[in-house]
Coordinates of C-alpha atoms in Angstrom, one line a residue:
M214 CA 385.7 136.6 40.0
L215 CA 384.1 134.6 42.7
A216 CA 382.6 131.5 41.2
K217 CA 378.8 131.3 41.6
L218 CA 378.6 127.9 43.4
S219 CA 375.5 128.6 45.4
T220 CA 372.9 131.2 46.4
R221 CA 375.5 133.1 48.4
P222 CA 376.5 136.5 47.1
A223 CA 379.9 137.0 45.5
V224 CA 382.2 139.7 44.0
R225 CA 383.8 139.4 40.6
R226 CA 386.5 141.0 38.7
C227 CA 385.3 142.9 35.7
A228 CA 385.7 141.2 32.4
G229 CA 385.8 142.0 28.8
A230 CA 387.5 143.8 25.9
S231 CA 387.6 147.3 24.4
A232 CA 390.0 148.6 21.8
L233 CA 389.1 152.2 22.8
A234 CA 390.0 151.6 26.5
L235 CA 393.3 149.9 25.4
A236 CA 394.2 152.9 23.2
L237 CA 393.5 155.3 25.9
L238 CA 395.1 153.6 28.8
G239 CA 397.4 150.8 27.5
A240 CA 400.9 151.2 28.7
G241 CA 402.8 148.5 26.7
L242 CA 404.5 145.4 27.9
P243 CA 407.8 146.0 29.6
A244 CA 410.3 143.2 29.6
A245 CA 410.1 140.8 32.5
A246 CA 412.7 141.2 35.2
A247 CA 415.6 138.7 35.1
D248 CA 415.5 135.7 37.3
R249 CA 417.2 136.1 40.5
P250 CA 418.7 133.6 43.0
Q251 CA 416.1 132.8 45.6
P252 CA 416.8 133.1 49.4
D253 CA 416.5 130.2 51.6
L254 CA 412.9 129.2 52.3
T255 CA 413.6 125.9 54.0
R256 CA 411.9 126.8 57.3
F257 CA 408.7 127.6 55.5
Y258 CA 408.7 124.3 53.5
R259 CA 409.4 122.2 56.6
Q260 CA 406.3 123.1 58.6
K261 CA 403.3 120.9 59.3
P262 CA 399.9 122.4 60.0
V263 CA 398.2 121.5 63.2
W264 CA 394.5 120.8 62.5
G265 CA 391.7 121.5 64.9
A266 CA 388.1 122.6 65.2
C267 CA 387.2 125.7 63.3
E268 CA 385.8 128.6 65.2
G269 CA 382.9 130.7 64.5
P270 CA 379.1 130.5 64.1
D271 CA 377.6 128.1 61.4
I272 CA 380.8 126.2 60.9
P273 CA 380.3 122.5 60.2
K274 CA 381.6 120.3 63.0
D275 CA 383.5 118.1 60.5
L276 CA 385.4 121.1 59.0
Q277 CA 388.9 121.3 60.3
C278 CA 391.1 124.5 60.4
A279 CA 394.8 125.2 60.6
K280 CA 397.4 127.7 59.3
V281 CA 400.7 127.9 57.6
T282 CA 403.3 130.6 57.8
V283 CA 404.7 132.3 54.8
P284 CA 407.2 135.1 54.2
L285 CA 405.7 138.6 53.9
D286 CA 408.3 139.3 51.3
Y287 CA 409.7 136.2 49.4
A288 CA 412.8 138.3 48.4
R289 CA 413.4 139.0 52.1
P290 CA 412.1 136.1 54.1
R291 CA 413.4 137.4 57.4
A292 CA 411.6 140.7 57.1
G293 CA 408.4 139.3 58.5
T294 CA 405.8 136.6 58.1
L295 CA 402.1 136.1 57.5
A296 CA 399.7 133.4 58.6
I297 CA 397.5 131.9 55.9
A298 CA 394.3 130.3 57.2
L299 CA 393.4 126.8 56.0
A300 CA 390.4 124.6 56.2
R301 CA 389.6 121.0 55.0
Y302 CA 387.2 118.2 55.0
R303 CA 389.0 114.9 55.6
A304 CA 388.9 112.2 52.9
T305 CA 386.1 109.6 53.7
G306 CA 388.3 106.7 52.6
D307 CA 391.9 106.1 51.7
S308 CA 393.3 109.6 50.8
R309 CA 395.7 110.1 48.0
G310 CA 396.5 113.6 49.3
S311 CA 394.7 116.9 48.9
V312 CA 392.8 118.9 46.4
V313 CA 393.0 122.6 47.0
L314 CA 390.1 124.9 46.1
N315 CA 390.1 128.6 45.3
F316 CA 386.7 130.2 44.8
G317 CA 387.7 133.3 42.9
G318 CA 387.3 137.0 43.5
P319 CA 390.0 138.1 43.7
G320 CA 389.3 138.8 47.4
G321 CA 387.0 135.9 48.1
A322 CA 387.8 134.1 51.4
G323 CA 387.9 130.3 50.9
I324 CA 387.0 129.2 54.4
P325 CA 383.5 130.6 54.7
E326 CA 382.7 129.5 51.2
L327 CA 383.7 125.9 51.8
A328 CA 381.9 126.0 55.2
A329 CA 378.7 127.0 53.4
E330 CA 379.1 125.0 50.2
G331 CA 381.0 121.9 51.0
K332 CA 378.3 119.5 49.9
Q333 CA 379.2 120.3 46.3
F334 CA 382.6 118.9 46.9
M335 CA 381.8 115.7 49.0
E336 CA 382.3 113.4 46.0
L337 CA 385.9 114.6 45.9
T338 CA 386.4 113.3 49.5
N339 CA 386.3 109.8 48.1
G340 CA 390.0 110.3 47.3
Y341 CA 391.1 113.6 48.7
D342 CA 391.1 115.8 51.7
V343 CA 389.3 118.9 50.3
V344 CA 391.3 121.9 51.3
T345 CA 390.8 125.7 50.9
F346 CA 392.5 128.9 52.2
D347 CA 392.1 132.6 52.7
P348 CA 394.8 134.1 50.4
R349 CA 397.1 136.7 51.7
G350 CA 395.2 140.0 52.3
V351 CA 391.9 138.1 52.4
G352 CA 389.6 136.9 55.1
R353 CA 391.5 136.0 58.3
S354 CA 394.9 136.2 56.4
S355 CA 395.9 139.7 57.2
P356 CA 392.9 141.2 55.6
V357 CA 393.3 144.5 53.7
S358 CA 390.9 147.3 54.1
C359 CA 390.3 150.9 52.9
G360 CA 388.5 152.0 56.1
E361 CA 385.3 153.8 56.6
G362 CA 384.2 156.6 54.5
T363 CA 386.1 155.6 51.3
D364 CA 383.4 156.0 48.6
V365 CA 385.4 156.6 45.5
A366 CA 382.7 155.3 43.3
S367 CA 380.7 158.4 44.1
A368 CA 383.7 160.5 43.0
V369 CA 383.1 159.6 39.4
T370 CA 379.5 160.5 39.8
E371 CA 380.2 163.8 41.5
E372 CA 382.4 164.9 38.6
D373 CA 379.7 164.5 36.0
A374 CA 379.1 168.1 35.9
D375 CA 382.4 169.0 34.5
L376 CA 384.4 166.0 33.2
G377 CA 386.7 168.5 31.4
R378 CA 388.2 169.3 34.9
P379 CA 388.9 165.9 36.5
Q380 CA 391.5 167.3 39.0
A381 CA 389.1 166.8 42.0
L382 CA 388.5 163.2 40.9
L383 CA 392.4 162.6 40.7
R384 CA 392.7 164.0 44.2
R385 CA 390.0 161.6 45.4
L386 CA 391.6 158.6 43.8
R387 CA 395.0 159.4 45.3
S388 CA 393.5 160.0 48.6
A389 CA 391.6 156.7 48.5
A390 CA 394.8 154.9 47.6
D391 CA 396.6 156.5 50.5
Q392 CA 393.7 155.6 52.9
C393 CA 393.7 152.0 51.6
A394 CA 397.5 151.9 52.4
R395 CA 397.1 153.3 55.9
N396 CA 394.3 150.8 56.8
S397 CA 395.8 147.7 55.2
G398 CA 399.0 147.3 56.9
P399 CA 402.3 145.8 55.7
V400 CA 400.7 143.1 53.5
L401 CA 399.4 145.6 50.9
P402 CA 402.7 146.0 49.1
H403 CA 403.1 142.2 48.8
I404 CA 399.6 141.3 47.8
G405 CA 398.8 139.9 44.3
T406 CA 398.7 136.6 42.5
V407 CA 402.4 136.1 42.0
N408 CA 403.0 136.0 45.9
A409 CA 399.7 134.1 46.4
S410 CA 400.9 131.4 44.1
R411 CA 404.1 131.1 46.1
D412 CA 402.0 130.7 49.2
L413 CA 400.1 128.0 47.4
D414 CA 403.3 126.0 46.9
V415 CA 404.1 126.3 50.6
I416 CA 400.6 125.0 51.3
R417 CA 401.2 122.0 49.0
Q418 CA 404.3 121.1 50.8
A419 CA 402.7 121.5 54.2
L420 CA 399.9 119.2 53.2
G421 CA 402.5 116.6 52.3
D422 CA 401.8 116.5 48.6
E423 CA 404.5 116.0 46.0
Q424 CA 402.3 117.7 43.4
L425 CA 399.4 120.2 43.6
N426 CA 395.9 119.0 42.8
Y427 CA 393.8 122.1 42.4
L428 CA 390.3 123.3 41.4
G429 CA 390.1 127.0 40.8
F430 CA 387.1 129.1 39.8
S431 CA 387.1 132.4 37.9
Y432 CA 389.9 134.5 39.4
G433 CA 391.1 131.1 40.8
T434 CA 392.0 130.1 37.3
R435 CA 394.5 133.0 37.1
L436 CA 396.1 131.8 40.3
G437 CA 396.3 128.2 38.9
A438 CA 397.8 129.4 35.6
V439 CA 400.5 131.4 37.5
Y440 CA 401.2 128.4 39.7
A441 CA 401.7 126.3 36.6
A442 CA 404.2 128.8 35.2
Q443 CA 406.1 129.2 38.5
F444 CA 406.1 125.5 39.5
P445 CA 405.5 123.4 36.3
G446 CA 407.2 120.3 37.8
K447 CA 404.7 120.5 40.8
V448 CA 401.6 120.5 38.9
G449 CA 399.4 117.5 39.5
R450 CA 395.7 117.6 38.3
L451 CA 394.7 121.3 37.8
A452 CA 391.1 122.1 36.8
L453 CA 390.4 125.7 35.9
D454 CA 386.6 126.7 35.5
G455 CA 385.6 130.1 34.2
V456 CA 388.9 130.9 32.7
D457 CA 390.4 134.3 33.3
T458 CA 392.4 136.4 30.9
L459 CA 396.2 136.5 31.3
T460 CA 396.8 139.3 28.8
E461 CA 394.0 141.9 28.6
P462 CA 394.6 145.0 30.7
L463 CA 392.0 146.1 33.1
A464 CA 391.4 149.0 30.7
E465 CA 390.1 146.4 28.2
Q466 CA 388.3 144.2 30.6
G467 CA 386.1 147.0 32.2
I468 CA 384.0 147.7 29.1
A469 CA 383.0 144.2 28.1
G470 CA 382.5 143.5 31.8
A471 CA 379.9 146.3 31.8
E472 CA 378.5 144.8 28.5
G473 CA 378.3 141.3 30.0
Q474 CA 376.5 142.5 33.1
Q475 CA 374.0 144.7 31.1
T476 CA 373.1 141.6 29.2
A477 CA 372.6 139.7 32.4
L478 CA 370.5 142.5 33.8
D479 CA 368.3 142.5 30.7
D480 CA 367.9 138.7 31.1
F481 CA 366.9 139.3 34.7
L482 CA 364.3 141.9 33.8
D483 CA 362.9 139.7 31.1
W484 CA 362.3 137.1 33.8
C485 CA 361.2 139.6 36.5
T486 CA 358.6 141.4 34.6
T487 CA 356.7 138.2 34.1
D488 CA 356.2 137.9 37.8
L489 CA 353.5 139.9 39.7
G490 CA 356.1 140.5 42.5
C491 CA 358.5 142.2 40.3
P492 CA 359.2 145.7 41.8
F493 CA 359.6 147.2 38.4
G494 CA 356.1 146.1 37.2
Q495 CA 355.2 144.0 34.3
D496 CA 356.1 146.4 31.5
R497 CA 359.4 145.2 30.1
R498 CA 359.8 148.3 27.9
T499 CA 360.0 150.6 31.0
A500 CA 361.8 148.3 33.5
G501 CA 365.3 149.1 32.4
A502 CA 364.6 152.9 32.7
Q503 CA 363.3 152.3 36.2
V504 CA 366.5 150.6 37.2
L505 CA 368.6 153.5 36.0
R506 CA 366.4 156.0 37.7
L507 CA 366.7 154.1 41.0
V508 CA 370.4 154.1 40.7
R509 CA 370.6 157.8 39.9
S510 CA 368.3 158.6 42.6
L511 CA 370.4 156.7 45.2
D512 CA 373.5 158.5 43.9
E513 CA 371.9 161.8 44.5
N514 CA 370.3 160.9 47.8
P515 CA 371.9 157.8 49.5
V516 CA 370.0 156.2 52.2
P517 CA 371.2 155.2 55.7
T518 CA 372.0 151.5 56.5
D519 CA 371.7 149.6 59.7
F520 CA 375.5 149.3 60.0
G521 CA 376.1 153.1 59.8
G522 CA 377.1 155.0 56.7
S523 CA 374.9 155.2 53.6
F524 CA 373.9 153.2 50.6
S525 CA 374.4 154.9 47.3
G526 CA 373.4 154.0 43.7
Q527 CA 376.8 152.7 42.9
D528 CA 376.5 150.4 46.0
L529 CA 373.3 149.1 44.5
V530 CA 375.0 148.6 41.1
G531 CA 377.8 146.5 42.8
A532 CA 375.2 144.4 44.6
I533 CA 373.0 143.8 41.6
G534 CA 376.2 142.8 39.6
Q535 CA 377.1 140.2 42.1
A536 CA 373.6 138.6 42.0
L537 CA 373.4 138.5 38.2
Y538 CA 376.0 135.8 37.6
S539 CA 373.7 133.1 38.8
R540 CA 370.0 132.5 37.8
E541 CA 369.6 130.8 41.2
L542 CA 369.9 134.2 42.8
W543 CA 367.3 136.0 40.8
P544 CA 364.3 135.4 43.1
S545 CA 366.4 136.6 46.1
L546 CA 367.5 139.7 44.0
E547 CA 363.9 140.4 43.1
R548 CA 362.8 140.3 46.8
A549 CA 365.9 142.4 47.9
L550 CA 365.0 145.1 45.4
A551 CA 361.4 145.1 46.3
S552 CA 362.3 145.6 50.0
L553 CA 364.6 148.5 49.0
I554 CA 362.0 150.1 46.7
E555 CA 358.9 149.6 48.8
D556 CA 360.3 149.8 52.3
G557 CA 363.6 151.6 52.0
D558 CA 365.1 148.5 53.6
T559 CA 368.8 147.9 52.5
R560 CA 369.5 144.8 54.4
R561 CA 368.7 142.3 51.7
V562 CA 370.6 144.2 49.0
L563 CA 373.6 144.6 51.3
A564 CA 373.7 140.9 51.7
F565 CA 374.9 140.7 48.2
S566 CA 377.5 143.4 48.8
T567 CA 379.0 141.9 51.9
G568 CA 378.4 138.1 51.6
G569 CA 375.6 138.4 54.2
I570 CA 378.0 139.8 56.7
G571 CA 377.7 143.3 58.3
L572 CA 380.9 143.8 60.2
P573 CA 382.5 147.0 61.7
A574 CA 385.8 148.1 60.2
G575 CA 388.5 145.6 61.5
R576 CA 392.2 146.0 62.1
Y577 CA 395.2 144.1 60.8
R578 CA 397.6 142.3 63.2
R579 CA 401.0 143.8 63.1
D580 CA 402.5 140.4 63.9
G581 CA 401.1 138.8 60.7
G582 CA 398.9 136.3 62.7
L583 CA 395.4 135.3 61.8
V584 CA 392.7 137.8 62.7
D585 CA 389.6 136.5 64.3
A586 CA 386.8 135.9 61.9
S587 CA 384.6 138.6 63.7
E588 CA 387.4 141.2 63.0
V589 CA 387.5 140.8 59.2
P590 CA 386.7 144.3 57.9
A591 CA 383.4 144.7 56.2
D592 CA 385.1 146.1 53.0
N593 CA 387.8 143.4 52.8
L594 CA 386.4 141.7 49.7
P595 CA 386.2 144.8 47.5
A596 CA 389.4 146.2 49.0
A597 CA 391.2 143.0 48.2
L598 CA 389.7 142.8 44.7
M599 CA 391.1 146.2 44.0
A600 CA 394.5 145.6 45.5
I601 CA 395.0 142.2 43.8
N602 CA 393.9 143.4 40.4
C603 CA 396.1 146.5 40.5
A604 CA 399.0 144.4 41.7
D605 CA 398.6 142.0 38.8
D606 CA 398.3 144.8 36.2
P607 CA 401.3 146.8 35.2
D608 CA 399.4 149.6 33.3
R609 CA 399.3 152.9 35.3
P610 CA 397.8 155.8 33.2
T611 CA 399.3 159.1 34.3
A612 CA 397.3 162.0 35.6
A613 CA 397.8 163.7 32.2
R614 CA 396.4 160.7 30.3
I615 CA 393.3 160.5 32.6
T616 CA 392.8 164.2 32.4
K617 CA 392.9 164.0 28.6
D618 CA 390.8 160.9 28.0
L619 CA 388.3 160.7 31.0
K620 CA 385.4 162.2 29.0
D621 CA 385.8 159.7 26.1
L622 CA 386.3 156.8 28.6
R623 CA 383.2 157.8 30.4
T624 CA 381.3 157.9 27.1
A625 CA 382.5 154.5 26.0
Y626 CA 381.6 152.9 29.4
D627 CA 378.2 154.4 29.5
Q628 CA 377.6 153.1 26.0
A629 CA 378.6 149.7 27.1
S630 CA 376.0 149.9 30.0
P631 CA 374.1 152.9 31.3
V632 CA 373.8 151.0 34.6
F633 CA 377.2 149.3 35.1
G634 CA 379.5 151.5 33.0
R635 CA 380.2 154.1 35.8
Y636 CA 380.9 151.4 38.3
R637 CA 383.3 149.6 36.0
L638 CA 385.1 152.8 35.1
T639 CA 385.7 153.5 38.8
Q640 CA 387.2 150.0 39.2
L641 CA 389.6 150.8 36.4
L642 CA 390.5 154.3 37.9
M643 CA 391.0 152.9 41.3
C644 CA 394.5 151.8 40.4
Y645 CA 395.6 155.3 40.0
G646 CA 397.8 156.3 42.9
R647 CA 398.9 152.7 43.7
P648 CA 402.3 151.2 42.9
R649 CA 402.8 149.7 39.4
G650 CA 401.8 146.1 39.1
T651 CA 403.8 143.1 38.0
D652 CA 404.8 142.1 34.4
F653 CA 405.1 138.4 35.4
I654 CA 401.7 137.3 34.4
R655 CA 401.6 138.9 30.9
D656 CA 405.3 138.1 30.1
R657 CA 405.9 134.8 31.8
V658 CA 402.7 132.8 32.2
K659 CA 402.9 131.0 28.8
D660 CA 404.3 127.9 27.1
V661 CA 404.0 125.9 30.3
H662 CA 405.6 122.5 30.3
S663 CA 403.5 120.7 33.0
A664 CA 401.1 117.9 33.3
K665 CA 397.9 118.3 31.4
M666 CA 395.4 120.9 32.8
L667 CA 391.6 121.0 32.2
L668 CA 390.2 124.4 31.3
I669 CA 386.4 124.9 31.3
G670 CA 384.8 127.7 29.4
T671 CA 381.2 128.5 29.4
R672 CA 379.5 129.9 26.3
G673 CA 377.0 132.0 28.2
D674 CA 379.4 133.2 30.9
P675 CA 378.9 137.0 31.4
A676 CA 382.1 137.5 33.5
T677 CA 384.8 135.3 31.8
P678 CA 384.0 135.0 28.1
Y679 CA 384.4 131.6 26.5
R680 CA 387.1 133.0 24.2
W681 CA 389.3 133.6 27.2
A682 CA 389.3 129.8 27.8
V683 CA 390.5 129.3 24.2
E684 CA 393.1 132.1 24.3
T685 CA 394.5 131.1 27.6
A686 CA 394.8 127.5 26.4
H687 CA 396.7 128.6 23.4
R688 CA 398.9 130.7 25.6
L689 CA 399.6 128.0 28.1
G690 CA 400.4 125.5 25.3
P691 CA 399.9 121.8 24.7
S692 CA 399.4 121.1 28.4
A693 CA 396.0 122.9 28.3
V694 CA 392.8 121.0 27.4
V695 CA 389.6 122.9 26.8
L696 CA 386.1 121.7 27.8
D697 CA 383.4 123.7 26.0
N698 CA 380.3 124.1 28.3
K699 CA 377.3 125.1 26.1
G700 CA 375.4 126.4 29.2
E701 CA 374.9 129.8 30.8
G702 CA 376.1 131.5 33.9
H703 CA 379.5 132.1 35.5
T704 CA 381.6 128.9 35.6
G705 CA 380.2 125.4 35.0
Y706 CA 380.9 123.1 38.0
S707 CA 377.7 124.1 39.8
S708 CA 375.5 124.7 36.9
S709 CA 376.3 121.8 34.6
R710 CA 376.0 118.1 35.6
C711 CA 378.3 117.2 32.7
V712 CA 381.0 119.7 33.7
H713 CA 380.6 118.6 37.4
R714 CA 381.1 115.0 36.4
K715 CA 384.0 115.5 34.1
V716 CA 385.9 117.7 36.6
N717 CA 385.4 115.2 39.3
E718 CA 386.6 112.3 37.0
F719 CA 389.7 114.2 36.1
L720 CA 390.5 115.1 39.7
L721 CA 389.7 111.7 41.1
Y722 CA 390.8 109.3 38.3
G723 CA 392.9 111.4 35.9
S724 CA 390.2 110.8 33.2
L725 CA 390.8 113.9 30.9
P726 CA 388.3 114.7 28.0
A727 CA 389.7 115.4 24.5
S728 CA 390.4 119.0 24.0
G729 CA 387.4 120.6 22.2
S730 CA 385.0 118.2 23.9
S731 CA 381.7 119.8 24.9
C732 CA 379.0 119.6 27.6
P733 CA 375.4 120.4 26.7
A734 CA 373.4 123.1 28.4
D735 CA 371.3 121.7 31.4
A736 CA 367.7 122.3 31.8
P737 CA 366.8 124.6 34.8
R738 CA 367.1 122.6 38.0
E739 CA 368.0 122.8 41.6
P740 CA 371.7 123.4 42.6
I741 CA 374.0 120.5 42.4
T742 CA 374.8 118.6 45.6
S743 CA 376.9 115.5 46.2
D744 CA 373.7 113.5 46.1
S745 CA 372.6 114.8 42.7
T746 CA 375.6 114.6 40.4
G747 CA 375.1 112.7 37.2

């Protein structure tokens, strides 16, 4: 789940809980594989990145870029390599090393985010080089793609007429999985958080740090927790903001994800209908029905886009969902929806879906090198989100189970949200036809004996519920310290002055609040910059 650090759009992993979904699709918890001797990785741990100017438009001149090389398959390090793209802002004074940032997703590229939002982290350059990276399969680091014409979201819609016969849907899902595999190249079987964490340790060593100092948002907290379990002795100061679940299957997360986003949509409509420019008018009682009619209308009759292809109701749902995690985006969302409704202009809404980038389908490099920023596929972010979530989740419902339970699942998701339910159900079903995911996260990421870690949970977070911070802290053990943010929105670093200050104090000075400490909700204000921290 990409942290909402700014007014830039973002994609998030669906979040939540549902006993029904678990009962229908839960597959149990197989035992973790036994530890195996590791092959020699010395050549990867001896490399030093060569820093230089970053390429591309709108890149700050003081942002430097480099790369590190990692094994495609850590079990067979001679079978091929990948290049991982890095970027950094240099420390302004004496540097004590680096702090590495991950902005979430999964599927979010770190370099463009840091380039656009670096001001929020300038205080950290008082002691650190501030570093980020594009994880494997993401951005310039061997980006995965499902190619043009893969619209599985509409498949769930098209099967509405006869949910008792979902065979056509299953064929579409398997075809989509095959198309993603064809378009993604050799990285796809080796994507996922367990390997990304191992890449992170190679990055740590390449940066010259004995221990990893790290700030992860949303999905980035999952990556940080996995790193702490794999490399407990290498944990420096880890801050995890918007804490992800380590145990709930995707089947459970989807329904409460729909519920959380429906609540956020209701809040947006409460605000929008008080403004004369609201495209849904000023009658709050009818605004929700208007949104649903718009979605259904676009599902039945998608409209063309400037980039080719079409824009469906499910595309609109995805775009709205990305905008709802930050109140700062509401005015932009209101204007984008007005442009769509009044002029049929999809450009502003598409900016939420693509991060403001409309690119043609790209191609992976067979040699594992970095792709050019202009060649990153337009669908990389959602394709990577699906690939990483599926790789991290071992549950794989069979065709028979989906056939038996699809109608009940659809009912449960629609009850959770008439707008977002179908979209979330599709995200769940997209793992069908893909290889089974790892057991490592559920079985092994617990009882971590490392340096203290700071976990931040936000009470009004619609994507990563506060209870996940508490549950994950309990699972990780005494090393985890929870900071209770009483505010709203997804993650706290950019929305709470108190959280911003406490995270910086921990990373810079090792000052850790007592577990159970809280931060009060802030009054509405401008986004935090390095000049406005309190």
